[in-house]
Amino acid sequence: MRVLVTGATGYIGGRLVPRLLAAGHAVRVFVRAFDTVKGRPWEDDVEVVRGDLLDPATIGPAVEGVDAAYYLVHSMYASGDFRAADRAAAENFCAACAAAENPPPHVIYLGGLQPSGGAASEHLSSRAEVGAVLAEGLPGVTEFRAGPIIGSGSASFEMVRYLTERLPVMVTPRWVKTAVTPVAVRDVMAYMLGALSVGPSGVVDIGGETLTFKQMMQGVAAERGLWRVILPTPVMAPWFAARWVGLVTPIPNSLAVPLVEGMSQPLIADLDRARALFPGVRPIAYREAVRLALAKTEKKEIETRWSGAPTRPGKGDIECVMEDREGVFRDQRTLATDLPPECLFAAVCRIGGPHGYHGWGWAWRMRGWMDALTGGPGLRRGRRDAERILEGEALDFWRVETVESPADTHRLKEHPHDPGRALLRLRAEMRVPGKAWLQWEILPGRDGQDGWTHLRQTALFEPHGLPGTLYWYAMLPAHGFIFPGMLRGIERQARELYEVQLTESEAQAA
């Protein structure tokens, strides 16, 4: 068949595409930027159509002439009303199919299990709403509904694994006793592939054995050979629990909140239709799914990861990615702005010294005092020049490791088709239990689509043992308000510089 995959760079889509190709299907992927498929093993084996489900004019060429389409997109990371964005995307997709000369007769959608009692969380309600929009607007739909997906790199598995491995004794909210039906990612792939031959099937719950979240953690502990004590309390507190998950694991609050809120009500799959329609799929046991996921993780053979799908903030939005990968913590925040790269780079290069840190000055001064008291350089060294910055020189309690300006001639020789990019990386010389860096990248108009310049700020930390890990997590609450403030402060200063440039240009013209 000729098959369309939306969400091809996501956790599920990124695994589905190579399996479709291996089964002999011709695959078309619908992505927002051509560069998002670069480097993937299947990039030369698929047809790439660029567009956005929130831009109706771009969808038509993707849905035209395919035998089936996979709808694997969501807007959970989007700022503002993600539910409205998901609904609009589904409605646009349906409208494009209705207008196509040869629309796909079968659309396969992966949604979420709905609670057997009580109200669904906003995220699960949105997944069901998308399924309803597709079912109403398209002639043939299969909607698979899945609970927590267990596989190397999945958000659900990472959450369970990190909580289990890092906390020998857990005093947990009541929601850990809620029953859910998890499903192995390899079983999800089997159902998704099998749907092509079965045809439109309506709503189909999928999954394996039903467990509580506590039993899921105990299963991971048993596979890892760990002794763990889990003490549920009578308090539900999903909001607090989600932020606790965001603090202890690499899962950011933007993802932890819907995951935890979704499991505050029982999510139990009714597997009768799945067994009848897909008798060849025999879901594996939870412990086996964990064993396979752990083996892939330990061998660094993670095919896709929950954080791997590219996202694009809109103008003024700050996109946040938190990761713990290969022993290095990463706190990355990206701001989209209409300012030119040169002004942003000039503002970034004013960091430290007399200009301070673009906000929260008292917090940085306190950090400098603490460092000086423990024998570090603190903020006493200042910086050589208030405006210009050179590689290798000291800057407060940092060392300038890399400077690449937008007009860097050496970089432009290596990347002549990528003007405007810039980078500043500082290496920490403060006293910390590990190695730390703070860097800024300036990325002008990704693939020329949105016209915005993207200012990306990344804190990297390689901890030394348990003290380093405890230090990182102790600093996370402060990072939560200081780092976004820095980005906003850099943008404000860049805008001031830009306005000065405009005034000077107007004066010269006059």
Coordinates of C-alpha atoms in Angstrom, one line a residue:
M1 CA 0.0 0.0 0.0
R2 CA 0.9 3.7 -0.2
V3 CA 0.7 4.9 3.4
L4 CA 0.8 8.3 4.9
V5 CA 2.3 8.8 8.4
T6 CA 1.7 12.0 10.3
G7 CA 3.8 12.4 13.4
A8 CA 6.6 10.4 11.8
T9 CA 9.3 11.9 13.9
G10 CA 7.5 11.1 17.2
Y11 CA 7.9 8.2 19.5
I12 CA 5.4 5.9 17.8
G13 CA 5.7 7.3 14.3
G14 CA 9.5 7.0 14.3
R15 CA 9.2 3.2 15.0
L16 CA 6.2 2.6 12.7
V17 CA 7.9 4.1 9.5
P18 CA 10.7 1.5 9.3
R19 CA 8.3 -1.4 10.0
L20 CA 6.0 -0.2 7.2
L21 CA 8.9 -0.1 4.9
A22 CA 10.1 -3.5 5.9
A23 CA 6.6 -4.9 5.2
G24 CA 6.9 -3.6 1.6
H25 CA 4.7 -0.5 1.8
A26 CA 5.5 2.8 0.1
V27 CA 5.6 5.5 2.9
R28 CA 4.9 9.2 2.7
V29 CA 5.6 11.3 5.8
F30 CA 4.1 14.7 6.6
V31 CA 6.5 16.9 8.6
R32 CA 6.8 20.6 9.4
A33 CA 10.4 20.8 8.2
F34 CA 12.6 18.7 5.8
D35 CA 15.5 18.7 8.2
T36 CA 13.5 16.8 10.9
V37 CA 14.0 13.6 8.9
K38 CA 17.7 14.1 8.3
G39 CA 19.9 11.4 9.8
R40 CA 17.1 8.9 10.3
P41 CA 17.8 5.5 8.8
W42 CA 14.8 5.7 6.6
E43 CA 15.2 9.3 5.3
D44 CA 16.1 8.2 1.7
D45 CA 13.3 5.6 1.6
V46 CA 10.3 7.8 2.1
E47 CA 8.4 10.5 0.3
V48 CA 8.5 13.7 2.4
V49 CA 5.7 16.3 2.2
R50 CA 6.2 19.4 4.2
G51 CA 3.3 21.1 5.9
D52 CA 1.5 21.7 9.2
L53 CA -1.9 20.4 10.3
L54 CA -2.6 23.8 11.7
D55 CA -2.1 25.2 8.2
P56 CA -5.0 23.8 6.1
A57 CA -3.5 24.8 2.8
T58 CA -0.5 22.5 3.2
I59 CA -2.4 19.2 4.0
G60 CA -3.9 18.4 0.6
P61 CA -0.8 17.0 -1.1
A62 CA -0.1 14.7 1.8
V63 CA -3.5 13.0 1.9
E64 CA -4.0 12.7 -1.9
G65 CA -3.7 9.2 -3.4
V66 CA -2.8 7.2 -0.3
D67 CA -4.4 3.9 0.6
A68 CA -4.3 4.5 4.4
A69 CA -3.1 7.2 6.8
Y70 CA -1.8 7.1 10.3
Y71 CA -2.8 10.1 12.5
L72 CA -0.1 10.3 15.2
V73 CA 0.1 13.9 16.2
H74 CA -0.8 15.9 19.4
S75 CA -0.2 19.3 20.7
M76 CA 0.5 18.5 24.4
Y77 CA 3.7 20.6 24.3
A78 CA 2.0 23.6 22.7
S79 CA 1.6 26.7 24.8
G80 CA -1.9 27.9 25.4
D81 CA -4.9 25.8 24.7
F82 CA -3.5 22.5 23.4
R83 CA -7.0 21.0 23.3
A84 CA -8.2 23.6 20.9
A85 CA -5.0 23.1 18.8
D86 CA -5.6 19.3 18.7
R87 CA -9.2 19.8 17.7
A88 CA -8.3 22.3 15.0
A89 CA -5.6 20.0 13.6
A90 CA -8.1 17.0 13.4
E91 CA -10.7 19.2 11.7
N92 CA -8.2 20.5 9.2
F93 CA -7.2 17.0 8.4
C94 CA -10.8 15.9 7.8
A95 CA -11.5 18.9 5.6
A96 CA -8.4 18.1 3.5
C97 CA -9.5 14.5 3.1
A98 CA -13.0 15.6 2.1
A99 CA -11.6 18.0 -0.5
A100 CA -9.1 15.4 -2.0
E101 CA -9.8 13.7 -5.3
N102 CA -8.5 10.4 -3.9
P103 CA -8.6 10.6 -0.1
P104 CA -7.4 7.8 2.2
P105 CA -10.3 5.3 2.8
H106 CA -8.8 4.2 6.1
V107 CA -7.3 6.4 8.9
I108 CA -5.6 4.8 11.9
Y109 CA -5.4 6.9 15.0
L110 CA -3.7 6.2 18.4
G111 CA -5.6 7.7 21.3
G112 CA -5.8 7.0 25.0
L113 CA -7.8 4.7 27.2
Q114 CA -10.7 6.5 28.9
P115 CA -11.5 6.1 32.6
S116 CA -14.0 3.5 33.6
G117 CA -15.4 5.8 36.3
G118 CA -15.1 9.5 36.9
A119 CA -14.2 12.3 34.6
A120 CA -11.2 12.0 32.3
S121 CA -8.2 14.3 32.5
E122 CA -8.0 17.2 30.1
H123 CA -5.4 15.3 28.1
L124 CA -7.4 12.1 27.8
S125 CA -10.6 14.0 27.0
S126 CA -8.7 15.8 24.2
R127 CA -7.5 12.4 22.8
A128 CA -11.1 11.1 22.8
E129 CA -12.3 14.4 21.2
V130 CA -9.8 14.0 18.4
G131 CA -11.0 10.5 17.8
A132 CA -14.6 11.7 17.7
V133 CA -13.7 14.4 15.1
L134 CA -11.9 11.9 12.9
A135 CA -14.8 9.4 13.2
E136 CA -17.4 12.0 12.3
G137 CA -15.4 13.6 9.4
L138 CA -13.9 10.5 7.7
P139 CA -15.4 7.4 6.0
G140 CA -13.3 4.8 7.7
V141 CA -11.4 5.1 11.0
T142 CA -9.6 2.7 13.4
E143 CA -9.0 4.4 16.8
F144 CA -6.7 2.4 19.0
R145 CA -6.9 3.4 22.7
A146 CA -3.8 2.6 24.7
G147 CA -2.8 3.1 28.3
P148 CA 0.8 3.6 29.5
I149 CA 3.2 2.4 26.7
I150 CA 6.1 0.4 28.0
G151 CA 9.2 0.5 25.8
S152 CA 12.7 1.9 25.8
G153 CA 12.5 5.6 25.7
S154 CA 8.8 5.9 26.3
A155 CA 7.6 8.6 28.7
S156 CA 5.6 6.1 30.8
F157 CA 8.5 3.7 31.1
E158 CA 11.1 6.4 31.9
M159 CA 8.8 7.8 34.6
V160 CA 8.4 4.4 36.3
R161 CA 12.1 3.5 35.8
Y162 CA 13.5 6.7 37.3
L163 CA 11.2 6.8 40.2
T164 CA 12.0 3.1 41.0
E165 CA 15.8 3.4 40.6
R166 CA 16.3 6.7 42.4
L167 CA 14.0 6.4 45.4
P168 CA 14.6 3.3 47.7
V169 CA 11.7 4.4 49.9
M170 CA 8.7 6.2 48.4
V171 CA 5.9 7.9 50.3
T172 CA 3.4 8.2 47.4
P173 CA 0.0 9.8 46.7
R174 CA -3.0 7.5 46.5
W175 CA -3.0 7.4 42.7
V176 CA -0.3 4.8 42.7
K177 CA -3.0 2.3 43.7
T178 CA -5.1 3.1 40.6
A179 CA -5.5 0.2 38.2
V180 CA -4.3 0.8 34.6
T181 CA -3.7 -1.4 31.6
P182 CA -0.2 -0.8 30.2
V183 CA 0.8 -2.1 26.7
A184 CA 4.3 -3.0 25.3
V185 CA 5.4 -0.8 22.4
R186 CA 6.0 -3.8 20.3
D187 CA 2.4 -4.8 20.7
V188 CA 1.3 -1.3 19.7
M189 CA 3.4 -1.8 16.5
A190 CA 1.7 -5.1 15.8
Y191 CA -1.8 -3.6 16.1
M192 CA -0.9 -0.6 14.0
L193 CA 0.5 -2.7 11.2
G194 CA -2.3 -5.3 11.5
A195 CA -4.9 -2.6 11.0
L196 CA -3.9 -2.1 7.4
S197 CA -5.2 -5.6 6.5
V198 CA -8.1 -5.7 9.0
G199 CA -9.6 -2.3 7.7
P200 CA -11.6 0.3 9.5
S201 CA -12.6 -1.1 13.0
G202 CA -13.9 1.8 15.1
V203 CA -12.7 2.1 18.7
V204 CA -10.4 -0.7 19.8
D205 CA -8.9 -0.9 23.3
I206 CA -5.4 -2.5 23.4
G207 CA -3.2 -3.6 26.2
G208 CA -2.0 -6.5 28.3
E209 CA -2.5 -7.3 32.0
T210 CA -4.1 -4.7 34.3
L211 CA -1.8 -3.5 37.1
T212 CA -1.6 -0.7 39.6
F213 CA 1.1 1.9 39.2
K214 CA 2.6 0.5 42.4
Q215 CA 2.8 -2.9 40.8
M216 CA 4.4 -1.4 37.8
M217 CA 7.1 0.1 39.9
Q218 CA 7.6 -3.2 41.8
G219 CA 7.9 -5.0 38.5
V220 CA 10.8 -2.7 37.4
A221 CA 12.4 -3.1 40.8
A222 CA 12.3 -6.9 40.5
E223 CA 13.8 -6.8 37.0
R224 CA 16.6 -4.5 38.3
G225 CA 17.2 -6.6 41.4
L226 CA 16.3 -3.6 43.7
W227 CA 14.6 -3.7 47.1
R228 CA 12.0 -0.9 47.3
V229 CA 9.5 0.2 49.8
I230 CA 6.4 2.0 48.5
L231 CA 4.1 3.6 51.0
P232 CA 0.9 5.0 49.5
T233 CA -0.9 7.8 51.5
P234 CA -4.6 8.5 51.5
V235 CA -4.1 11.8 49.6
M236 CA -4.7 11.8 45.8
A237 CA -2.9 15.2 44.9
P238 CA -2.3 14.5 41.2
W239 CA -1.1 18.1 40.7
F240 CA 1.5 17.8 43.4
A241 CA 2.5 14.3 42.4
A242 CA 3.1 15.4 38.8
R243 CA 5.5 18.0 40.0
W244 CA 7.2 15.5 42.2
V245 CA 7.6 13.3 39.1
G246 CA 9.0 16.3 37.2
L247 CA 11.5 16.9 40.0
V248 CA 12.8 13.3 40.4
T249 CA 12.7 12.2 36.7
P250 CA 13.7 13.7 33.4
I251 CA 10.0 14.0 32.4
P252 CA 9.2 17.8 32.3
N253 CA 6.1 19.1 34.1
S254 CA 4.4 19.7 30.7
L255 CA 4.4 15.9 30.2
A256 CA 4.3 14.7 33.8
V257 CA 1.1 16.6 34.6
P258 CA -1.0 14.9 31.9
L259 CA 0.6 11.5 32.5
V260 CA -0.2 11.6 36.3
E261 CA -3.6 13.3 35.9
G262 CA -4.5 10.6 33.4
M263 CA -3.8 7.8 35.8
S264 CA -5.8 9.4 38.7
Q265 CA -8.8 7.4 37.4
P266 CA -8.8 3.7 36.5
L267 CA -7.7 3.1 32.9
I268 CA -8.8 -0.5 32.2
A269 CA -8.9 -1.8 28.7
D270 CA -11.8 -3.9 27.4
L271 CA -9.7 -6.3 25.2
D272 CA -12.6 -8.3 23.7
R273 CA -12.6 -6.4 20.3
A274 CA -8.8 -6.5 20.1
R275 CA -8.8 -10.3 20.6
A276 CA -11.6 -10.8 18.0
L277 CA -10.2 -8.5 15.3
F278 CA -6.5 -9.2 15.9
P279 CA -6.2 -12.8 17.0
G280 CA -2.6 -13.0 15.8
V281 CA -1.5 -10.3 18.3
R282 CA -0.7 -11.9 21.7
P283 CA 0.3 -9.1 24.1
I284 CA 3.4 -9.9 26.1
A285 CA 3.5 -9.7 29.9
Y286 CA 4.4 -6.5 31.6
R287 CA 7.5 -7.9 33.2
E288 CA 8.7 -9.1 29.8
A289 CA 8.0 -5.7 28.3
V290 CA 10.1 -4.1 31.1
R291 CA 12.9 -6.6 30.6
L292 CA 13.1 -5.8 26.9
A293 CA 13.0 -2.1 27.5
L294 CA 15.7 -2.3 30.1
A295 CA 17.9 -4.3 27.8
K296 CA 17.5 -1.8 25.0
T297 CA 18.2 1.1 27.4
E298 CA 21.4 -0.5 28.8
K299 CA 22.7 -1.3 25.3
K300 CA 22.0 2.3 24.1
E301 CA 19.7 0.9 21.4
I302 CA 16.8 3.2 22.0
E303 CA 15.0 3.5 18.7
T304 CA 12.9 6.5 19.5
R305 CA 12.5 8.5 22.7
W306 CA 9.6 10.6 24.1
S307 CA 11.7 13.8 23.8
G308 CA 12.8 13.1 20.2
A309 CA 10.0 14.7 18.2
P310 CA 11.0 18.2 17.0
T311 CA 8.8 21.0 18.4
R312 CA 8.6 24.6 17.3
P313 CA 7.6 27.4 19.7
G314 CA 5.5 30.2 18.4
K315 CA 6.7 33.8 18.7
G316 CA 7.1 34.7 22.3
D317 CA 6.7 31.1 23.6
I318 CA 9.4 29.3 25.6
E319 CA 9.8 25.7 24.8
C320 CA 11.3 23.6 27.6
V321 CA 13.1 20.2 27.3
M322 CA 14.5 18.4 30.3
E323 CA 16.7 15.4 29.9
D324 CA 18.9 13.0 31.7
R325 CA 20.9 11.2 29.0
E326 CA 24.1 9.2 29.1
G327 CA 25.0 10.7 32.5
V328 CA 24.4 14.4 31.5
F329 CA 21.5 16.5 32.7
R330 CA 20.1 19.0 30.3
D331 CA 17.8 21.9 30.8
Q332 CA 17.0 23.4 27.4
R333 CA 14.7 26.4 26.8
T334 CA 14.0 28.0 23.4
L335 CA 12.4 31.4 22.8
A336 CA 11.0 32.4 19.4
T337 CA 11.4 36.1 18.5
D338 CA 11.2 38.4 15.6
L339 CA 14.6 40.1 16.4
P340 CA 17.6 39.8 14.1
P341 CA 20.4 37.3 15.2
E342 CA 23.0 40.1 15.5
C343 CA 21.1 41.9 18.2
L344 CA 20.4 38.7 20.1
F345 CA 24.0 37.7 20.0
A346 CA 25.1 41.2 21.2
A347 CA 22.7 40.9 24.1
V348 CA 23.9 37.4 24.9
C349 CA 27.5 38.5 24.9
R350 CA 26.7 41.1 27.6
I351 CA 26.2 38.3 30.1
G352 CA 27.8 38.8 33.5
G353 CA 30.0 41.6 34.8
P354 CA 28.4 45.0 35.0
H355 CA 25.4 43.9 32.9
G356 CA 24.5 41.1 35.2
Y357 CA 22.5 38.0 34.1
H358 CA 19.5 39.6 32.5
G359 CA 17.3 39.3 35.5
W360 CA 17.2 37.8 39.0
G361 CA 20.3 39.7 39.9
W362 CA 19.9 39.1 43.6
A363 CA 19.9 35.3 43.0
W364 CA 23.1 35.4 41.0
R365 CA 24.8 37.6 43.6
M366 CA 23.8 35.1 46.3
R367 CA 25.1 32.3 44.2
G368 CA 28.4 34.2 43.8
W369 CA 28.7 34.8 47.6
M370 CA 28.1 31.1 48.2
D371 CA 30.8 30.1 45.7
A372 CA 33.3 32.6 47.2
L373 CA 32.5 31.3 50.7
T374 CA 33.4 27.7 49.6
G375 CA 36.6 28.8 48.0
G376 CA 35.4 29.4 44.4
P377 CA 36.0 32.6 42.4
G378 CA 32.5 33.9 42.9
L379 CA 31.6 37.0 40.9
R380 CA 34.8 38.9 41.9
R381 CA 36.6 38.4 38.6
G382 CA 34.1 40.2 36.5
R383 CA 34.9 40.4 32.8
R384 CA 37.6 42.0 30.7
D385 CA 35.2 44.1 28.5
A386 CA 31.6 45.0 29.1
E387 CA 30.6 44.4 25.4
R388 CA 33.1 42.1 23.7
I389 CA 33.9 38.5 24.7
L390 CA 36.8 36.3 23.7
E391 CA 37.3 32.5 23.9
G392 CA 39.4 31.4 26.8
E393 CA 38.9 34.4 29.1
A394 CA 37.4 34.4 32.5
L395 CA 33.9 35.8 33.1
D396 CA 32.8 35.9 36.7
F397 CA 32.8 32.2 37.8
W398 CA 32.8 31.0 34.2
R399 CA 35.3 30.4 31.5
V400 CA 34.4 31.3 27.9
E401 CA 34.7 28.0 26.0
T402 CA 33.3 28.8 22.6
V403 CA 32.2 32.0 20.7
E404 CA 30.7 31.9 17.2
S405 CA 29.2 35.1 16.1
P406 CA 26.6 35.4 13.3
A407 CA 29.3 36.8 11.1
D408 CA 32.0 34.2 12.1
T409 CA 34.0 33.8 8.9
H410 CA 35.4 30.3 9.8
R411 CA 31.9 29.0 10.5
L412 CA 30.5 30.5 7.3
K413 CA 33.2 28.7 5.3
E414 CA 32.1 25.4 6.8
H415 CA 28.4 26.2 6.6
P416 CA 27.9 28.7 3.7
H417 CA 24.2 28.0 3.4
D418 CA 23.5 28.6 7.1
P419 CA 24.1 32.3 7.9
G420 CA 23.1 33.9 11.0
R421 CA 23.7 31.1 13.5
A422 CA 25.7 31.9 16.6
L423 CA 26.9 30.2 19.8
L424 CA 28.3 31.2 23.1
R425 CA 29.3 28.5 25.6
L426 CA 30.5 29.1 29.1
R427 CA 32.1 26.4 31.3
A428 CA 31.6 26.7 35.1
E429 CA 34.6 27.3 37.3
M430 CA 32.4 27.7 40.4
R431 CA 32.6 24.9 43.0
V432 CA 30.0 22.3 42.1
P433 CA 30.0 18.5 42.4
G434 CA 30.4 17.9 38.7
K435 CA 31.0 19.7 35.4
A436 CA 28.6 22.4 34.3
W437 CA 28.1 24.5 31.1
L438 CA 25.7 27.2 30.1
Q439 CA 25.3 28.0 26.5
W440 CA 23.2 30.0 24.0
E441 CA 22.5 29.2 20.4
I442 CA 20.9 31.5 17.9
L443 CA 19.0 29.7 15.2
P444 CA 17.5 32.0 12.5
G445 CA 14.2 30.8 11.0
R446 CA 14.4 27.0 11.1
D447 CA 14.2 25.9 7.5
G448 CA 12.9 29.3 6.5
Q449 CA 9.4 28.4 7.5
D450 CA 8.3 30.5 10.3
G451 CA 10.5 33.6 10.0
W452 CA 11.3 33.7 13.7
T453 CA 14.8 33.6 15.2
H454 CA 15.1 31.0 17.9
L455 CA 17.2 31.7 21.0
R456 CA 18.1 28.5 22.7
Q457 CA 19.5 28.4 26.2
T458 CA 20.9 25.1 27.6
A459 CA 22.3 24.3 31.0
L460 CA 24.4 21.1 31.0
F461 CA 25.6 19.2 34.1
E462 CA 27.6 16.1 34.4
P463 CA 27.3 15.1 38.0
H464 CA 30.0 13.5 40.2
G465 CA 28.2 10.6 42.0
L466 CA 25.2 11.1 44.3
P467 CA 26.2 14.6 45.5
G468 CA 26.2 15.8 41.9
T469 CA 22.7 14.3 41.3
L470 CA 21.3 15.8 44.5
Y471 CA 22.8 19.2 43.6
W472 CA 21.1 19.2 40.2
Y473 CA 17.7 18.3 41.6
A474 CA 18.1 20.8 44.4
M475 CA 18.7 23.6 41.9
L476 CA 15.8 22.7 39.6
P477 CA 13.2 24.8 41.4
A478 CA 15.5 27.9 41.0
H479 CA 16.1 27.0 37.4
G480 CA 12.4 27.0 36.9
F481 CA 12.1 30.7 37.3
I482 CA 15.6 32.0 36.7
F483 CA 16.2 30.5 33.3
P484 CA 13.0 31.6 31.6
G485 CA 13.7 35.1 33.1
M486 CA 17.1 35.1 31.6
L487 CA 15.7 34.4 28.1
R488 CA 13.1 37.2 28.5
G489 CA 15.8 39.5 29.7
I490 CA 18.1 38.8 26.8
E491 CA 15.2 39.4 24.4
R492 CA 14.4 42.7 26.1
Q493 CA 18.0 43.9 25.9
A494 CA 18.2 42.7 22.3
R495 CA 15.1 44.8 21.5
E496 CA 16.6 47.8 23.1
L497 CA 19.8 47.4 21.0
Y498 CA 17.6 46.9 17.9
E499 CA 15.7 50.1 18.5
V500 CA 18.9 52.0 19.0
Q501 CA 20.1 50.7 15.6
L502 CA 16.8 51.8 14.0
T503 CA 17.1 55.2 15.5
E504 CA 20.7 55.6 14.3
S505 CA 19.8 54.4 10.8
E506 CA 16.9 56.9 10.6
A507 CA 19.2 59.7 11.8
Q508 CA 21.8 58.8 9.2
A509 CA 19.1 58.6 6.5
A510 CA 17.8 62.0 7.5

